[in-house]
Amino acid sequence: LTPIFEEHISTTAKVVTDKWRGYAPLMKDYNIEQKYSAGGKNFKEMHIVIMQLKSWLRAIPTHVSKWHVQRYFDEFCFRINRSQFKETIFHKTIERMVAKKPIYQQVIKQHVSV
């Protein structure tokens, strides 16, 4: 979490989190207030995403570079977006296909034969 905080959160910002222990190392440098989450009763959808993120973070090796942390986070965002917006995947694919110029078989053959 440290690289994410360093990159995106000011040390003067007030950060309200749940009581997850993963925030403890950051408390000496950041203004973190921890509150019980009441089992996610408030903001249920947000709690689900946060729990998925925490689970994802636990699977990441603890000492990785900022570059790798960002890649892990990018993958998490991709997966969570895919899981939450399944009904729009087909629609988005069609939109992208219509917005681009068609690629003809002859052009594909030229690229493959190179």
Backbone as CSV, one residue per row, in Angstrom:
resi,resn,N_x,N_y,N_z,CA_x,CA_y,CA_z,C_x,C_y,C_z
1,LEU,0.805,-1.208,0.000,0.000,0.000,0.000,0.845,1.268,0.000
2,THR,2.033,1.198,0.562,2.860,2.402,0.689,3.087,3.099,-0.648
3,PRO,3.478,2.380,-1.719,3.668,3.074,-2.999,2.396,3.753,-3.507
4,ILE,1.250,3.135,-3.273,-0.015,3.735,-3.716,-0.281,5.018,-2.934
5,PHE,-0.091,4.974,-1.626,-0.283,6.167,-0.806,0.701,7.261,-1.215
6,GLU,1.973,6.909,-1.371,2.989,7.907,-1.738,2.659,8.594,-3.055
7,GLU,2.134,7.846,-3.982,1.852,8.375,-5.318,0.565,9.201,-5.378
8,HIS,-0.449,8.802,-4.592,-1.779,9.371,-4.809,-2.403,10.099,-3.622
9,ILE,-1.812,10.017,-2.433,-2.466,10.591,-1.257,-1.511,11.530,-0.533
10,SER,-1.972,12.738,-0.284,-1.176,13.725,0.445,-1.042,13.301,1.912
11,THR,0.109,13.579,2.492,0.310,13.246,3.909,-0.574,14.096,4.817
12,THR,-1.098,15.199,4.305,-1.977,16.056,5.106,-3.455,15.692,4.950
13,ALA,-3.778,14.792,4.027,-5.173,14.395,3.819,-5.654,13.538,4.984
14,LYS,-6.931,13.674,5.318,-7.526,12.805,6.335,-8.080,11.581,5.608
15,VAL,-7.591,10.413,5.985,-8.003,9.166,5.352,-8.777,8.348,6.380
16,VAL,-10.036,8.059,6.088,-10.863,7.264,6.988,-10.940,5.852,6.413
17,THR,-10.540,4.879,7.221,-10.524,3.487,6.779,-11.232,2.614,7.800
18,ASP,-11.353,1.355,7.454,-11.841,0.407,8.444,-10.658,-0.030,9.309
19,LYS,-10.848,-1.023,10.126,-9.813,-1.433,11.086,-8.823,-2.459,10.516
20,TRP,-8.729,-2.554,9.215,-7.800,-3.516,8.608,-6.372,-3.203,9.037
21,ARG,-5.630,-4.231,9.439,-4.261,-4.055,9.942,-3.282,-3.591,8.863
22,GLY,-3.621,-3.763,7.613,-2.723,-3.371,6.530,-2.407,-1.887,6.510
23,TYR,-3.246,-1.075,7.167,-3.010,0.370,7.207,-2.043,0.783,8.312
24,ALA,-1.782,-0.098,9.259,-0.971,0.241,10.435,0.398,0.840,10.088
25,PRO,1.157,0.280,9.144,2.470,0.864,8.839,2.386,2.287,8.275
26,LEU,1.248,2.652,7.734,1.088,3.974,7.129,0.696,5.045,8.142
27,MET,0.273,4.638,9.313,-0.266,5.585,10.288,0.770,6.574,10.812
28,LYS,2.048,6.225,10.760,3.073,7.159,11.249,3.290,8.322,10.277
29,ASP,2.985,8.129,8.994,3.208,9.175,7.993,1.929,9.822,7.476
30,TYR,0.781,9.187,7.717,-0.479,9.694,7.177,-1.498,9.884,8.292
31,ASN,-2.430,10.798,8.071,-3.497,11.094,9.015,-4.635,10.095,8.783
32,ILE,-4.490,8.911,9.359,-5.454,7.836,9.141,-6.320,7.660,10.382
33,GLU,-7.625,7.699,10.164,-8.589,7.430,11.232,-9.267,6.111,10.897
34,GLN,-9.193,5.164,11.816,-9.793,3.863,11.569,-11.104,3.720,12.328
35,LYS,-12.122,3.205,11.631,-13.437,2.980,12.227,-13.879,1.559,11.903
36,TYR,-14.694,0.996,12.776,-15.263,-0.316,12.490,-16.219,-0.190,11.309
37,SER,-16.197,-1.184,10.452,-17.018,-1.103,9.243,-18.425,-1.637,9.436
38,ALA,-18.734,-2.152,10.606,-20.067,-2.695,10.897,-20.447,-3.774,9.887
39,GLY,-19.458,-4.569,9.512,-19.729,-5.678,8.600,-20.161,-5.257,7.216
40,GLY,-19.865,-4.032,6.849,-20.197,-3.560,5.511,-21.659,-3.200,5.319
41,LYS,-22.387,-2.980,6.410,-23.805,-2.654,6.289,-24.021,-1.320,5.582
42,ASN,-23.145,-0.372,5.831,-23.228,0.901,5.112,-22.446,0.759,3.815
43,PHE,-22.970,1.251,2.755,-22.285,1.226,1.462,-21.892,-0.203,1.081
44,LYS,-22.873,-1.068,1.005,-22.620,-2.490,0.794,-21.772,-2.764,-0.457
45,GLU,-22.105,-2.142,-1.592,-21.358,-2.391,-2.826,-19.906,-1.953,-2.684
46,MET,-19.698,-0.802,-2.050,-18.335,-0.317,-1.848,-17.564,-1.271,-0.934
47,HIS,-18.218,-1.779,0.089,-17.574,-2.720,1.006,-17.139,-3.984,0.256
48,ILE,-17.969,-4.455,-0.652,-17.625,-5.649,-1.433,-16.377,-5.398,-2.266
49,VAL,-16.323,-4.253,-2.939,-15.154,-3.928,-3.765,-13.909,-3.790,-2.892
50,ILE,-14.042,-3.131,-1.757,-12.894,-2.955,-0.857,-12.407,-4.309,-0.346
51,MET,-13.321,-5.185,0.022,-12.917,-6.512,0.490,-12.217,-7.291,-0.626
52,GLN,-12.693,-7.144,-1.857,-12.034,-7.812,-2.981,-10.639,-7.239,-3.197
53,LEU,-10.506,-5.919,-3.065,-9.196,-5.287,-3.217,-8.238,-5.772,-2.131
54,LYS,-8.707,-5.828,-0.895,-7.850,-6.289,0.202,-7.411,-7.735,-0.024
55,SER,-8.331,-8.551,-0.469,-7.991,-9.944,-0.763,-6.941,-10.010,-1.867
56,TRP,-7.110,-9.177,-2.871,-6.157,-9.107,-3.984,-4.788,-8.655,-3.474
57,LEU,-4.781,-7.641,-2.612,-3.515,-7.123,-2.083,-2.777,-8.167,-1.252
58,ARG,-3.524,-8.976,-0.520,-2.882,-10.018,0.292,-2.144,-11.032,-0.573
59,ALA,-2.557,-11.170,-1.817,-1.935,-12.142,-2.720,-0.670,-11.592,-3.384
60,ILE,-0.442,-10.280,-3.276,0.727,-9.658,-3.897,1.933,-9.836,-2.982
61,PRO,3.081,-10.210,-3.530,4.290,-10.268,-2.692,4.503,-8.926,-1.985
62,THR,4.982,-8.961,-0.748,5.033,-7.746,0.066,6.061,-6.728,-0.393
63,HIS,7.119,-7.150,-1.017,8.156,-6.197,-1.423,8.267,-6.156,-2.942
64,VAL,7.382,-5.386,-3.553,7.439,-5.223,-5.000,7.627,-3.746,-5.310
65,SER,8.140,-3.466,-6.479,8.397,-2.077,-6.863,7.093,-1.344,-7.150
66,LYS,7.176,-0.012,-7.206,6.007,0.796,-7.548,5.448,0.371,-8.900
67,TRP,6.363,0.072,-9.832,5.937,-0.326,-11.175,5.064,-1.570,-11.094
68,HIS,5.476,-2.562,-10.316,4.705,-3.791,-10.203,3.392,-3.571,-9.454
69,VAL,3.412,-2.761,-8.411,2.177,-2.483,-7.668,1.148,-1.863,-8.598
70,GLN,1.589,-0.919,-9.429,0.659,-0.285,-10.370,0.096,-1.307,-11.345
71,ARG,0.911,-2.232,-11.812,0.438,-3.265,-12.740,-0.566,-4.193,-12.054
72,TYR,-0.282,-4.561,-10.810,-1.236,-5.377,-10.059,-2.565,-4.632,-9.914
73,PHE,-2.486,-3.344,-9.596,-3.697,-2.551,-9.409,-4.454,-2.393,-10.727
74,ASP,-3.727,-2.189,-11.829,-4.371,-2.103,-13.147,-5.138,-3.387,-13.453
75,GLU,-4.518,-4.519,-13.155,-5.179,-5.802,-13.405,-6.412,-5.949,-12.516
76,PHE,-6.292,-5.551,-11.252,-7.446,-5.619,-10.358,-8.593,-4.777,-10.911
77,CYS,-8.293,-3.549,-11.326,-9.329,-2.655,-11.863,-9.979,-3.253,-13.104
78,PHE,-9.161,-3.828,-13.977,-9.698,-4.471,-15.174,-10.666,-5.584,-14.782
79,ARG,-10.245,-6.428,-13.847,-11.084,-7.560,-13.454,-12.362,-7.113,-12.748
80,ILE,-12.254,-6.122,-11.880,-13.453,-5.679,-11.160,-14.428,-5.009,-12.128
81,ASN,-13.903,-4.240,-13.074,-14.773,-3.620,-14.078,-15.455,-4.675,-14.936
82,ARG,-14.709,-5.696,-15.322,-15.302,-6.777,-16.119,-16.400,-7.482,-15.334
83,SER,-16.175,-7.703,-14.047,-17.164,-8.435,-13.256,-18.414,-7.598,-12.990
84,GLN,-18.260,-6.285,-12.908,-19.408,-5.444,-12.570,-20.166,-4.929,-13.785
85,PHE,-19.544,-4.960,-14.944,-20.186,-4.389,-16.131,-20.306,-5.415,-17.250
86,LYS,-20.614,-6.656,-16.889,-20.709,-7.730,-17.878,-21.743,-7.431,-18.957
87,GLU,-22.844,-6.825,-18.582,-23.912,-6.592,-19.551,-23.530,-5.575,-20.621
88,THR,-22.489,-4.801,-20.394,-22.115,-3.787,-21.383,-20.918,-4.190,-22.236
89,ILE,-20.326,-5.356,-21.977,-19.144,-5.762,-22.735,-19.470,-5.880,-24.218
90,PHE,-20.560,-6.559,-24.555,-20.934,-6.719,-25.960,-21.196,-5.360,-26.597
91,HIS,-21.931,-4.514,-25.896,-22.249,-3.181,-26.407,-20.975,-2.375,-26.660
92,LYS,-20.043,-2.392,-25.720,-18.781,-1.654,-25.883,-17.964,-2.207,-27.048
93,THR,-17.969,-3.517,-27.214,-17.235,-4.125,-28.328,-17.810,-3.652,-29.655
94,ILE,-19.111,-3.658,-29.771,-19.754,-3.185,-31.008,-19.450,-1.706,-31.231
95,GLU,-19.526,-0.881,-30.188,-19.192,0.547,-30.316,-17.780,0.739,-30.857
96,ARG,-16.838,-0.001,-30.318,-15.446,0.125,-30.756,-15.282,-0.325,-32.201
97,MET,-15.981,-1.379,-32.579,-15.887,-1.866,-33.958,-16.447,-0.834,-34.935
98,VAL,-17.560,-0.219,-34.582,-18.197,0.762,-35.461,-17.362,2.039,-35.556
99,ALA,-16.673,2.398,-34.500,-15.898,3.648,-34.464,-14.609,3.573,-35.279
100,LYS,-14.135,2.388,-35.584,-12.866,2.227,-36.301,-13.105,1.914,-37.770
101,LYS,-12.108,2.228,-38.578,-12.178,1.857,-39.993,-12.087,0.344,-40.102
102,PRO,-12.780,-0.227,-41.094,-12.700,-1.679,-41.255,-11.302,-2.121,-41.700
103,ILE,-10.920,-3.298,-41.271,-9.650,-3.879,-41.703,-9.998,-4.996,-42.681
104,TYR,-9.497,-4.871,-43.888,-9.831,-5.837,-44.920,-8.848,-6.996,-44.925
105,GLN,-9.307,-8.118,-45.466,-8.509,-9.337,-45.491,-7.161,-9.110,-46.167
106,GLN,-7.128,-8.329,-47.217,-5.877,-8.067,-47.935,-4.856,-7.384,-47.019
107,VAL,-5.297,-6.443,-46.207,-4.404,-5.738,-45.281,-3.865,-6.712,-44.232
108,ILE,-4.729,-7.570,-43.740,-4.298,-8.559,-42.746,-3.252,-9.487,-43.351
109,LYS,-3.487,-9.947,-44.575,-2.533,-10.834,-45.248,-1.180,-10.160,-45.415
110,GLN,-1.178,-8.867,-45.723,0.082,-8.134,-45.895,0.869,-8.107,-44.583
111,HIS,0.191,-7.898,-43.485,0.866,-7.840,-42.181,1.359,-9.213,-41.740
112,VAL,0.607,-10.244,-42.055,0.985,-11.598,-41.660,2.183,-12.083,-42.465
113,SER,2.240,-11.714,-43.740,3.319,-12.202,-44.603,4.630,-11.456,-44.395
114,VAL,4.616,-10.365,-43.645,5.842,-9.578,-43.438,6.792,-10.259,-42.512
